[in-house]
Short mmCIF file of C-alpha atoms in Angstrom, two decimals:
data_model
loop_
_atom_site.label_atom_id
_atom_site.label_comp_id
_atom_site.label_asym_id
_atom_site.label_seq_id
_atom_site.Cartn_x
_atom_site.Cartn_y
_atom_site.Cartn_z
CA UNK A 76 15.41 11.97 26.32
CA UNK A 77 14.84 12.89 22.69
CA UNK A 78 12.86 16.04 21.98
CA UNK A 79 11.68 15.44 18.41
CA UNK A 80 10.50 18.74 16.98
CA UNK A 81 7.45 18.25 14.69
CA UNK A 82 8.91 20.94 12.44
CA UNK A 83 11.95 18.72 11.80
CA UNK A 84 9.83 15.58 11.44
CA UNK A 85 7.68 17.19 8.73
CA UNK A 86 10.79 18.04 6.75
CA UNK A 87 12.11 14.50 7.25
CA UNK A 88 8.89 12.84 6.03
CA UNK A 89 8.62 15.15 3.05
CA UNK A 90 12.17 14.32 1.91
CA UNK A 91 11.48 10.61 2.50
CA UNK A 92 8.38 10.75 0.28
CA UNK A 93 9.76 12.97 -2.50
CA UNK A 94 13.32 11.63 -2.55
CA UNK A 95 15.05 15.01 -2.97
CA UNK A 96 15.60 18.03 -0.76
CA UNK A 97 14.62 20.37 -3.55
CA UNK A 98 11.32 18.58 -4.14
CA UNK A 99 10.56 18.57 -0.43
CA UNK A 100 11.36 22.27 -0.19
CA UNK A 101 8.85 23.02 -2.95
CA UNK A 102 6.09 21.02 -1.26
CA UNK A 103 6.80 22.62 2.12
CA UNK A 104 7.15 26.13 0.65
CA UNK A 105 10.61 26.51 2.20
CA UNK A 106 14.07 27.07 0.79
CA UNK A 107 16.30 24.13 -0.08
CA UNK A 108 18.87 25.35 2.42
CA UNK A 109 16.29 25.44 5.21
CA UNK A 110 15.17 21.86 4.58
CA UNK A 111 18.78 20.63 4.38
CA UNK A 112 19.51 22.31 7.69
CA UNK A 113 16.45 20.68 9.30
CA UNK A 114 17.53 17.23 8.14
CA UNK A 115 21.05 17.73 9.46
CA UNK A 116 19.66 18.97 12.77
CA UNK A 117 17.39 15.94 13.09
CA UNK A 118 20.24 13.55 12.25
CA UNK A 119 22.40 15.21 14.90
CA UNK A 120 19.55 14.92 17.38
CA UNK A 121 18.98 11.18 16.85
CA UNK A 122 22.69 10.49 16.46
CA UNK A 123 22.64 8.70 13.11
CA UNK A 124 22.31 9.25 9.37
CA UNK A 125 18.72 9.02 8.18
CA UNK A 126 19.46 9.22 4.46
CA UNK A 127 22.03 7.86 2.05
CA UNK A 128 23.15 10.58 -0.39
CA UNK A 129 23.74 9.86 -4.09
CA UNK A 130 23.59 11.79 -7.39
CA UNK A 131 20.10 10.30 -7.92
CA UNK A 132 18.76 11.70 -4.65
CA UNK A 133 18.25 10.53 -1.10
CA UNK A 134 17.20 7.09 0.11
CA UNK A 135 16.35 6.12 3.66
CA UNK A 136 18.90 4.27 5.79
CA UNK A 137 17.82 1.49 8.15
CA UNK A 138 17.48 4.07 10.94
CA UNK A 139 15.50 6.33 8.61
CA UNK A 140 13.08 3.52 7.80
CA UNK A 141 12.69 2.84 11.52
CA UNK A 142 11.87 6.49 12.24
CA UNK A 143 9.20 6.90 9.52
CA UNK A 144 6.19 5.28 11.26
CA UNK A 145 7.00 6.95 14.57
CA UNK A 146 7.35 10.33 12.88
CA UNK A 147 3.92 9.89 11.31
CA UNK A 148 2.48 8.86 14.67
CA UNK A 149 3.95 11.91 16.43
CA UNK A 150 2.73 14.34 13.78
CA UNK A 151 -0.76 12.85 13.64
CA UNK A 152 -1.13 12.97 17.41
CA UNK A 153 0.19 16.54 17.43
CA UNK A 154 -2.39 17.56 14.81
CA UNK A 155 -5.19 15.77 16.64
CA UNK A 156 -4.37 17.47 19.95
CA UNK A 157 -4.28 20.87 18.26
CA UNK A 158 -7.64 20.34 16.60
CA UNK A 159 -9.28 19.06 19.78
CA UNK A 160 -7.97 21.96 21.86
CA UNK A 161 -9.11 24.43 19.23
CA UNK A 162 -12.52 22.78 19.01
CA UNK A 163 -11.95 21.92 15.34
CA UNK A 164 -12.34 18.59 13.58
CA UNK A 165 -11.24 17.41 10.16
CA UNK A 166 -14.08 17.51 7.66
CA UNK A 167 -14.54 17.26 3.90
CA UNK A 168 -14.91 14.63 1.20
CA UNK A 169 -12.28 12.20 -0.09
CA UNK A 170 -12.24 10.16 -3.29
CA UNK A 171 -10.40 6.95 -2.45
CA UNK A 172 -9.59 4.40 -5.14
CA UNK A 173 -8.42 0.91 -4.17
CA UNK A 174 -7.77 -2.47 -5.73
CA UNK A 175 -10.32 -5.09 -4.76
CA UNK A 176 -7.83 -7.22 -2.81
CA UNK A 177 -7.04 -4.31 -0.46
CA UNK A 178 -10.64 -3.12 -0.21
CA UNK A 179 -11.83 -6.57 0.84
CA UNK A 180 -9.22 -7.01 3.58
CA UNK A 181 -7.08 -4.34 5.25
CA UNK A 182 -9.20 -1.36 4.24
CA UNK A 183 -12.25 -2.40 6.26
CA UNK A 184 -10.66 -2.12 9.70
CA UNK A 185 -8.60 0.94 8.75
CA UNK A 186 -11.60 2.94 7.53
CA UNK A 187 -13.70 1.83 10.49
CA UNK A 188 -11.10 3.20 12.91
CA UNK A 189 -10.71 6.37 10.86
CA UNK A 190 -14.46 7.04 10.76
CA UNK A 191 -14.77 6.46 14.51
CA UNK A 192 -12.38 9.36 15.03
CA UNK A 193 -13.36 11.56 12.05
CA UNK A 194 -17.12 11.34 11.60
CA UNK A 195 -17.27 14.56 9.57
CA UNK A 196 -15.17 13.19 6.73
CA UNK A 197 -17.14 11.63 3.87
CA UNK A 198 -15.34 9.03 1.76
CA UNK A 199 -16.21 7.92 -1.76
CA UNK A 200 -14.73 4.42 -2.27
CA UNK A 201 -14.02 3.36 -5.83
CA UNK A 202 -12.92 -0.26 -6.36
CA UNK A 203 -11.32 -0.58 -9.79
CA UNK A 204 -8.59 -2.44 -11.64
CA UNK A 205 -4.96 -1.39 -11.18
CA UNK A 206 -4.81 0.15 -14.65
CA UNK A 207 -8.04 2.11 -14.15
CA UNK A 208 -6.94 3.43 -10.75
CA UNK A 209 -3.59 4.59 -12.16
CA UNK A 210 -5.36 6.41 -15.01
CA UNK A 211 -7.80 8.09 -12.63
CA UNK A 212 -4.93 9.21 -10.41
CA UNK A 213 -3.05 10.69 -13.36
CA UNK A 214 -6.21 12.59 -14.36
CA UNK A 215 -6.66 13.91 -10.78
CA UNK A 216 -9.93 12.02 -10.42
CA UNK A 217 -8.79 10.50 -7.12
CA UNK A 218 -7.38 12.02 -3.95
CA UNK A 219 -5.81 8.75 -2.78
CA UNK A 220 -5.12 5.54 -4.68
CA UNK A 221 -3.93 2.11 -3.57
CA UNK A 222 -2.77 0.08 -6.57
CA UNK A 223 0.08 -1.85 -8.19
CA UNK A 224 3.23 0.27 -8.52
CA UNK A 225 3.94 -0.96 -12.04
CA UNK A 226 0.93 0.97 -13.33
CA UNK A 227 1.83 4.41 -11.88
CA UNK A 228 4.49 6.83 -13.02
CA UNK A 229 4.33 8.82 -9.78
CA UNK A 230 6.37 8.00 -6.69
CA UNK A 231 4.22 6.30 -4.02
CA UNK A 232 4.08 7.57 -0.44
CA UNK A 233 4.51 3.97 0.66
CA UNK A 234 4.91 0.48 -0.84
CA UNK A 235 3.66 -2.81 0.58
CA UNK A 236 5.20 -6.09 -0.56
CA UNK A 237 2.46 -8.67 -0.95
CA UNK A 238 2.78 -12.27 -2.10
CA UNK A 239 0.50 -14.21 -4.41
CA UNK A 240 0.11 -17.77 -3.16
CA UNK A 241 -1.16 -20.60 -5.31
CA UNK A 242 -4.46 -21.54 -3.72
CA UNK A 243 -6.77 -24.50 -4.21
CA UNK A 244 -9.76 -26.06 -2.52
CA UNK A 245 -8.64 -27.94 0.60
CA UNK A 246 -9.61 -31.32 -0.82
CA UNK A 247 -8.19 -30.75 -4.31
CA UNK A 248 -5.73 -33.38 -5.57
CA UNK A 249 -3.55 -33.67 -8.66
CA UNK A 250 -1.86 -36.58 -10.35
CA UNK A 251 1.79 -36.07 -11.41
CA UNK A 252 1.15 -36.96 -15.04
CA UNK A 253 -1.65 -34.46 -15.67
CA UNK A 254 -1.20 -30.70 -16.35
CA UNK A 255 -1.99 -28.37 -13.44
CA UNK A 256 -5.37 -26.68 -13.99
CA UNK A 257 -4.61 -22.98 -13.57
CA UNK A 258 -7.02 -20.12 -12.90
CA UNK A 259 -5.32 -16.99 -14.21
CA UNK A 260 -5.90 -13.25 -14.13
CA UNK A 261 -7.01 -11.61 -17.36
CA UNK A 262 -4.24 -10.24 -19.59
CA UNK A 263 -4.80 -6.63 -18.51
CA UNK A 264 -3.94 -7.44 -14.88
CA UNK A 265 -0.30 -6.64 -13.89
CA UNK A 266 -0.25 -9.64 -11.55
CA UNK A 267 -0.63 -12.10 -14.41
CA UNK A 268 3.05 -11.83 -15.42
CA UNK A 269 4.57 -12.52 -11.97
CA UNK A 270 2.14 -15.39 -11.40
CA UNK A 271 2.94 -17.02 -14.74
CA UNK A 272 6.68 -16.59 -14.09
CA UNK A 273 6.40 -18.90 -11.07
CA UNK A 274 4.80 -21.57 -13.26
CA UNK A 275 7.78 -21.49 -15.59
CA UNK A 276 10.11 -22.27 -12.67
CA UNK A 277 8.59 -25.71 -12.12
CA UNK A 278 9.23 -28.65 -14.40
CA UNK A 279 5.56 -29.46 -14.69
CA UNK A 280 2.94 -28.99 -17.38
CA UNK A 281 0.06 -26.66 -16.75
CA UNK A 282 -2.82 -25.13 -18.67
CA UNK A 283 -5.16 -22.21 -18.10
CA UNK A 284 -8.65 -23.58 -17.50
CA UNK A 285 -10.28 -20.31 -16.38
CA UNK A 286 -9.59 -16.55 -16.55
CA UNK A 287 -10.78 -14.34 -13.68
CA UNK A 288 -11.26 -10.59 -13.99
CA UNK A 289 -11.96 -9.85 -10.30
CA UNK A 290 -11.14 -11.13 -6.82
CA UNK A 291 -14.69 -12.47 -6.50
CA UNK A 292 -14.30 -14.36 -9.77
CA UNK A 293 -10.94 -15.81 -8.68
CA UNK A 294 -12.28 -16.85 -5.26
CA UNK A 295 -15.38 -18.42 -6.80
CA UNK A 296 -13.38 -20.45 -9.33
CA UNK A 297 -10.99 -21.67 -6.62
CA UNK A 298 -13.80 -22.62 -4.22
CA UNK A 299 -15.66 -24.47 -6.96
CA UNK A 300 -12.53 -26.55 -7.52
CA UNK A 301 -11.92 -25.55 -11.14
CA UNK A 302 -8.18 -25.35 -10.45
CA UNK A 303 -5.53 -23.41 -8.52
CA UNK A 304 -5.21 -19.65 -8.62
CA UNK A 305 -2.84 -16.94 -7.29
CA UNK A 306 -4.23 -15.05 -4.30
CA UNK A 307 -2.96 -12.81 -1.50
CA UNK A 308 -3.00 -14.60 1.87
CA UNK A 309 -5.67 -12.32 3.35
CA UNK A 310 -8.07 -13.14 0.52
CA UNK A 311 -7.86 -16.95 0.60
CA UNK A 312 -11.49 -18.11 0.85
CA UNK A 313 -12.94 -20.48 3.40
CA UNK A 314 -12.39 -24.12 2.58
CA UNK A 315 -9.24 -23.39 0.57
CA UNK A 316 -5.51 -23.44 1.31
CA UNK A 317 -2.17 -22.25 -0.06
CA UNK A 318 -0.37 -24.95 -2.01
CA UNK A 319 2.86 -23.18 -3.02
CA UNK A 320 4.92 -24.69 -0.20
CA UNK A 321 4.38 -28.13 -1.70
CA UNK A 322 7.42 -29.44 -3.56
CA UNK A 323 5.74 -29.94 -6.92
CA UNK A 324 3.70 -26.71 -6.83
CA UNK A 325 4.82 -23.31 -8.21
CA UNK A 326 6.17 -20.83 -5.65
CA UNK A 327 4.67 -17.55 -4.53
CA UNK A 328 5.02 -14.33 -6.55
CA UNK A 329 5.81 -10.90 -5.08
CA UNK A 330 3.73 -7.88 -6.08
CA UNK A 331 4.20 -4.29 -4.92
CA UNK A 332 1.20 -2.24 -3.81
CA UNK A 333 1.67 1.54 -3.54
CA UNK A 334 -0.25 4.23 -1.72
CA UNK A 335 -0.48 7.42 -3.78
CA UNK A 336 -1.70 10.87 -2.79
CA UNK A 337 -2.78 13.38 -5.42
CA UNK A 338 -0.54 16.43 -5.75
CA UNK A 339 -2.23 19.34 -4.04
CA UNK A 340 -4.63 17.07 -2.14
CA UNK A 341 -6.66 18.75 0.59
CA UNK A 342 -5.97 18.41 4.30
CA UNK A 343 -8.52 15.65 4.91
CA UNK A 344 -6.99 13.49 2.15
CA UNK A 345 -3.48 13.79 3.52
CA UNK A 346 -4.83 13.11 7.00
CA UNK A 347 -6.41 9.84 5.82
CA UNK A 348 -3.26 8.84 3.89
CA UNK A 349 -1.15 9.37 7.02
CA UNK A 350 -3.68 7.38 9.04
CA UNK A 351 -3.52 4.44 6.61
CA UNK A 352 0.28 4.47 6.66
CA UNK A 353 0.43 4.52 10.44
CA UNK A 354 -2.00 1.62 10.74
CA UNK A 355 -0.09 -0.57 8.29
CA UNK A 356 3.45 0.38 9.31
CA UNK A 357 2.76 -0.08 13.02
CA UNK A 358 1.09 -3.43 12.37
CA UNK A 359 -2.47 -2.42 13.28
CA UNK A 360 -3.89 -3.74 10.00
#
């Protein structure tokens, strides 16, 4: 039976997030040699390499990726047990910034579960554009941010791959000889480029008939039947359907959503970030 020491798991997760032993050592306030030794000890314990070494740093192997969510689960449970036995609960205030698509879907259940277990933590929720969230994070105006990775210079703690599907009202129909009516994000949105790239891959004319600046605007335009628009599966409104699997429709576009934690964030912020990661990685949200 494996005896996974939380001390080793904390070193492992820190290296996984930072990408270098030296960077992890700085964040853990340990020497580089100590962190390297902990990683080697953990790899010997599990019987496999957890990182691939290169001049650019360390990247997780398949076994390393498998271990990450379980390591977070073990450490969170360990922290929770310690706090309960000591009669102490996490408390404080967190400034959480999220893109609208995440706030309207996954975030609801995650925060509900978190608040049920941590009633003393207050959370300010700021729903902004990707560009605005990235700027606020850089200016240390947020403790945690969930936004498109193309807008942030920092390394995310985690990345989700989402797909934009071309969505239209369920009864919408198109004739082959007319241009597709497209509802598109405004130019400042980083998802506009990937969405438009899928249009170029189809030998069919199209034209932008509406620009949407928010998820609500996109959903409204699609439901009204103005045209087809790119949306994440979880945000497809009632009475609408994904059309990108149809032969003459453009395909889906991948976008990367990152979870970022402010450098020097307080305990309650890191606790929430770990909670979010566990919920998503273990398939609870």
